[in-house]
Amino acid sequence: MISKCLFPAAGYGTRFLPATKAIPKEMLPVNTKPLIQYGVEEAIQAGCNTMAIVTGRGKRAIEDHFDISYELEHQLKSAKKEHLLKDIREIIDNSSFTYIRQNEMKGLGHAILTGERLIGKESFGVILADDLCINTGLSVLAQMVKLYAKYKCSIVAIQEVEVENLNKYGVICGKEIESDIFEISNMIEKPEPKDAPSNLAVIGRYILTPDIFEILRDTLPDKKGEIQITDALNKQAQEKRVLAYKFKGVRYDCGSIEGFVKANVDLFNSL
Ligand code: UTP
C-alpha cells in the first residue's frame, strides 16, 4: 500500500565532524551496519520496494553502498566469505534505489519537497536514518503503515520526551482517539519548554499524503531560512486529519554522539 520510502540524507552532520567531512552521517556504522541500511531494512519490512534518497554533496558512498561491488564479491567468493555481503545483496536485488540531490540545505521540509519528483502523487513513508528504531516485533514504519490502512491520512511517530529536551523536536498537541493514537490539533517546532503544548515529540518516521508537497511549496522559511516539515504538517492538520502515533520500540537519536554510542553499545550487547 505504501511502496515508496523517502530518506532525507542531505544534512551536513556537523555534530559528527570531522568523521562526516567525507563520509555521510547516514553511513556511520552501528556495529557493522551503516545507519541508512537499518532504515532501508525497516522500510522493506513495512512493504516498501522503492527507496527514494535525497542526497547532497559528498554523499556518493550511499549510492555505492546500495550497488553491487563485483570486484569485492569476486574476492569474497574465492575466500568463501560471501556471507558477509548476503544481507546487503538481498536488499539490492529486491528493491529499487532512486536519488535526487538537494542543492541547498534549506531544512527537512525542503529536503522532502526535493523528493517530490521521486515520489509522485502517492502517499509515502519518510525515514530519518539517524533516528535508529529497534523492535522485536513489527518495525516502526510497519506499525504506521498498518495505521495508515485504517485512517488513510498523514501520520507522525511520537515519543514522550523530558521537558528540558523538547526544544530539539517538533511537539504536538492533540486528542487521544485510540490508545496511543492522537488526532493533532497543533504542532510547534522546537518550542521553549514553557511554550510546549505537551511532552510528545515527533521523531524521524512519517507517513505523508502527497498533498503535503503543495503545502510545503507554500510554507515560508523560518528565521534560520529553513522550511520546516512541522509547519507544513501543522497546516495540513488544520485542514484535515493528521495523526500522531506513540510507537512501540526503542529509538536511538544517532544524530547525537550520546545516542550513537548508546546504540552501538546496546546492539553489541544484544548480539
Ligand atoms: P539534522 O537536523 O540532524 O541535521 O537533520 P544534520 O545536518 O543532518 O546534522 P547536524 O545537526 O548538522 O549534526 C535531520 C535529518 O534531515 C536531513 C538530515 O540529513 C537528517 O537526516 N536534512 C536536514 C536534509 O536532508 N536536508 C536539510 O537541508 C536538512
PDB file of N, CA and C in Angstrom, residues 2 4 8-9 30 49 97 114 121 128 140 147 156 173 177 190 204 217 221 232 236 258:
ATOM      1  N   ILE A   2       1.906   1.260   0.843  1.00  0.00           N
ATOM      2  CA  ILE A   2       2.908   2.343   0.776  1.00  0.00           C
ATOM      3  C   ILE A   2       4.127   1.687   0.133  1.00  0.00           C
ATOM      4  N   LYS A   4       6.721   3.440  -1.544  1.00  0.00           N
ATOM      5  CA  LYS A   4       7.948   4.244  -1.597  1.00  0.00           C
ATOM      6  C   LYS A   4       8.304   4.824  -0.231  1.00  0.00           C
ATOM      7  N   PRO A   8      15.513  11.536   3.606  1.00  0.00           N
ATOM      8  CA  PRO A   8      16.265  12.791   3.527  1.00  0.00           C
ATOM      9  C   PRO A   8      17.645  12.555   4.139  1.00  0.00           C
ATOM     10  N   ALA A   9      18.666  12.694   3.333  1.00  0.00           N
ATOM     11  CA  ALA A   9      20.013  12.371   3.814  1.00  0.00           C
ATOM     12  C   ALA A   9      21.016  13.388   3.286  1.00  0.00           C
ATOM     13  N   VAL A  30      26.547   1.391  13.010  1.00  0.00           N
ATOM     14  CA  VAL A  30      26.220   0.911  14.357  1.00  0.00           C
ATOM     15  C   VAL A  30      26.587  -0.570  14.307  1.00  0.00           C
ATOM     16  N   ASN A  49       9.170  -1.062  -1.613  1.00  0.00           N
ATOM     17  CA  ASN A  49      10.154  -1.657  -2.526  1.00  0.00           C
ATOM     18  C   ASN A  49      10.970  -0.599  -3.264  1.00  0.00           C
ATOM     19  N   PHE A  97      16.465   1.730  -5.987  1.00  0.00           N
ATOM     20  CA  PHE A  97      17.010   2.917  -5.324  1.00  0.00           C
ATOM     21  C   PHE A  97      17.008   4.073  -6.297  1.00  0.00           C
ATOM     22  N   THR A 114      12.066  18.368  -2.168  1.00  0.00           N
ATOM     23  CA  THR A 114      13.012  17.994  -3.233  1.00  0.00           C
ATOM     24  C   THR A 114      12.736  16.565  -3.716  1.00  0.00           C
ATOM     25  N   LYS A 121       2.475  11.205  -7.042  1.00  0.00           N
ATOM     26  CA  LYS A 121       1.225  11.556  -6.360  1.00  0.00           C
ATOM     27  C   LYS A 121       0.704  10.406  -5.529  1.00  0.00           C
ATOM     28  N   LEU A 128      14.105   9.149   8.756  1.00  0.00           N
ATOM     29  CA  LEU A 128      15.370   9.850   9.015  1.00  0.00           C
ATOM     30  C   LEU A 128      16.307   8.804   9.613  1.00  0.00           C
ATOM     31  N   VAL A 140       8.841   0.153  13.225  1.00  0.00           N
ATOM     32  CA  VAL A 140       8.007   1.332  13.488  1.00  0.00           C
ATOM     33  C   VAL A 140       7.240   1.733  12.221  1.00  0.00           C
ATOM     34  N   LEU A 147      -1.564   1.431  10.504  1.00  0.00           N
ATOM     35  CA  LEU A 147      -2.467   2.511  10.927  1.00  0.00           C
ATOM     36  C   LEU A 147      -2.976   3.293   9.709  1.00  0.00           C
ATOM     37  N   VAL A 156       2.498  10.902  12.047  1.00  0.00           N
ATOM     38  CA  VAL A 156       3.875  11.100  12.534  1.00  0.00           C
ATOM     39  C   VAL A 156       4.095  10.189  13.741  1.00  0.00           C
ATOM     40  N   CYS A 173       0.181  18.764  19.870  1.00  0.00           N
ATOM     41  CA  CYS A 173      -0.913  18.898  20.823  1.00  0.00           C
ATOM     42  C   CYS A 173      -2.073  18.166  20.161  1.00  0.00           C
ATOM     43  N   ILE A 177      -7.466   9.543  20.381  1.00  0.00           N
ATOM     44  CA  ILE A 177      -8.716   8.979  19.847  1.00  0.00           C
ATOM     45  C   ILE A 177      -8.773   7.461  20.004  1.00  0.00           C
ATOM     46  N   LYS A 190      10.426  23.002  17.788  1.00  0.00           N
ATOM     47  CA  LYS A 190      11.418  23.365  18.810  1.00  0.00           C
ATOM     48  C   LYS A 190      10.921  24.436  19.789  1.00  0.00           C
ATOM     49  N   GLY A 204      11.848  10.704  13.814  1.00  0.00           N
ATOM     50  CA  GLY A 204      12.066  10.655  12.368  1.00  0.00           C
ATOM     51  C   GLY A 204      11.357   9.570  11.592  1.00  0.00           C
ATOM     52  N   ARG A 217       5.331  23.753  -0.626  1.00  0.00           N
ATOM     53  CA  ARG A 217       5.663  24.804  -1.597  1.00  0.00           C
ATOM     54  C   ARG A 217       5.246  26.178  -1.079  1.00  0.00           C
ATOM     55  N   PRO A 221      10.062  29.923   4.900  1.00  0.00           N
ATOM     56  CA  PRO A 221      11.199  29.502   5.726  1.00  0.00           C
ATOM     57  C   PRO A 221      11.137  30.152   7.111  1.00  0.00           C
ATOM     58  N   ALA A 232       4.435  22.612   7.831  1.00  0.00           N
ATOM     59  CA  ALA A 232       3.557  22.099   6.770  1.00  0.00           C
ATOM     60  C   ALA A 232       2.534  21.118   7.354  1.00  0.00           C
ATOM     61  N   GLN A 236      -1.522  21.189   7.417  1.00  0.00           N
ATOM     62  CA  GLN A 236      -2.349  20.064   6.951  1.00  0.00           C
ATOM     63  C   GLN A 236      -3.350  19.651   8.042  1.00  0.00           C
ATOM     64  N   GLU A 258      25.931  10.971  21.907  1.00  0.00           N
ATOM     65  CA  GLU A 258      25.497  10.139  23.034  1.00  0.00           C
ATOM     66  C   GLU A 258      24.578   8.997  22.561  1.00  0.00           C
TER      67      GLU A 258
END
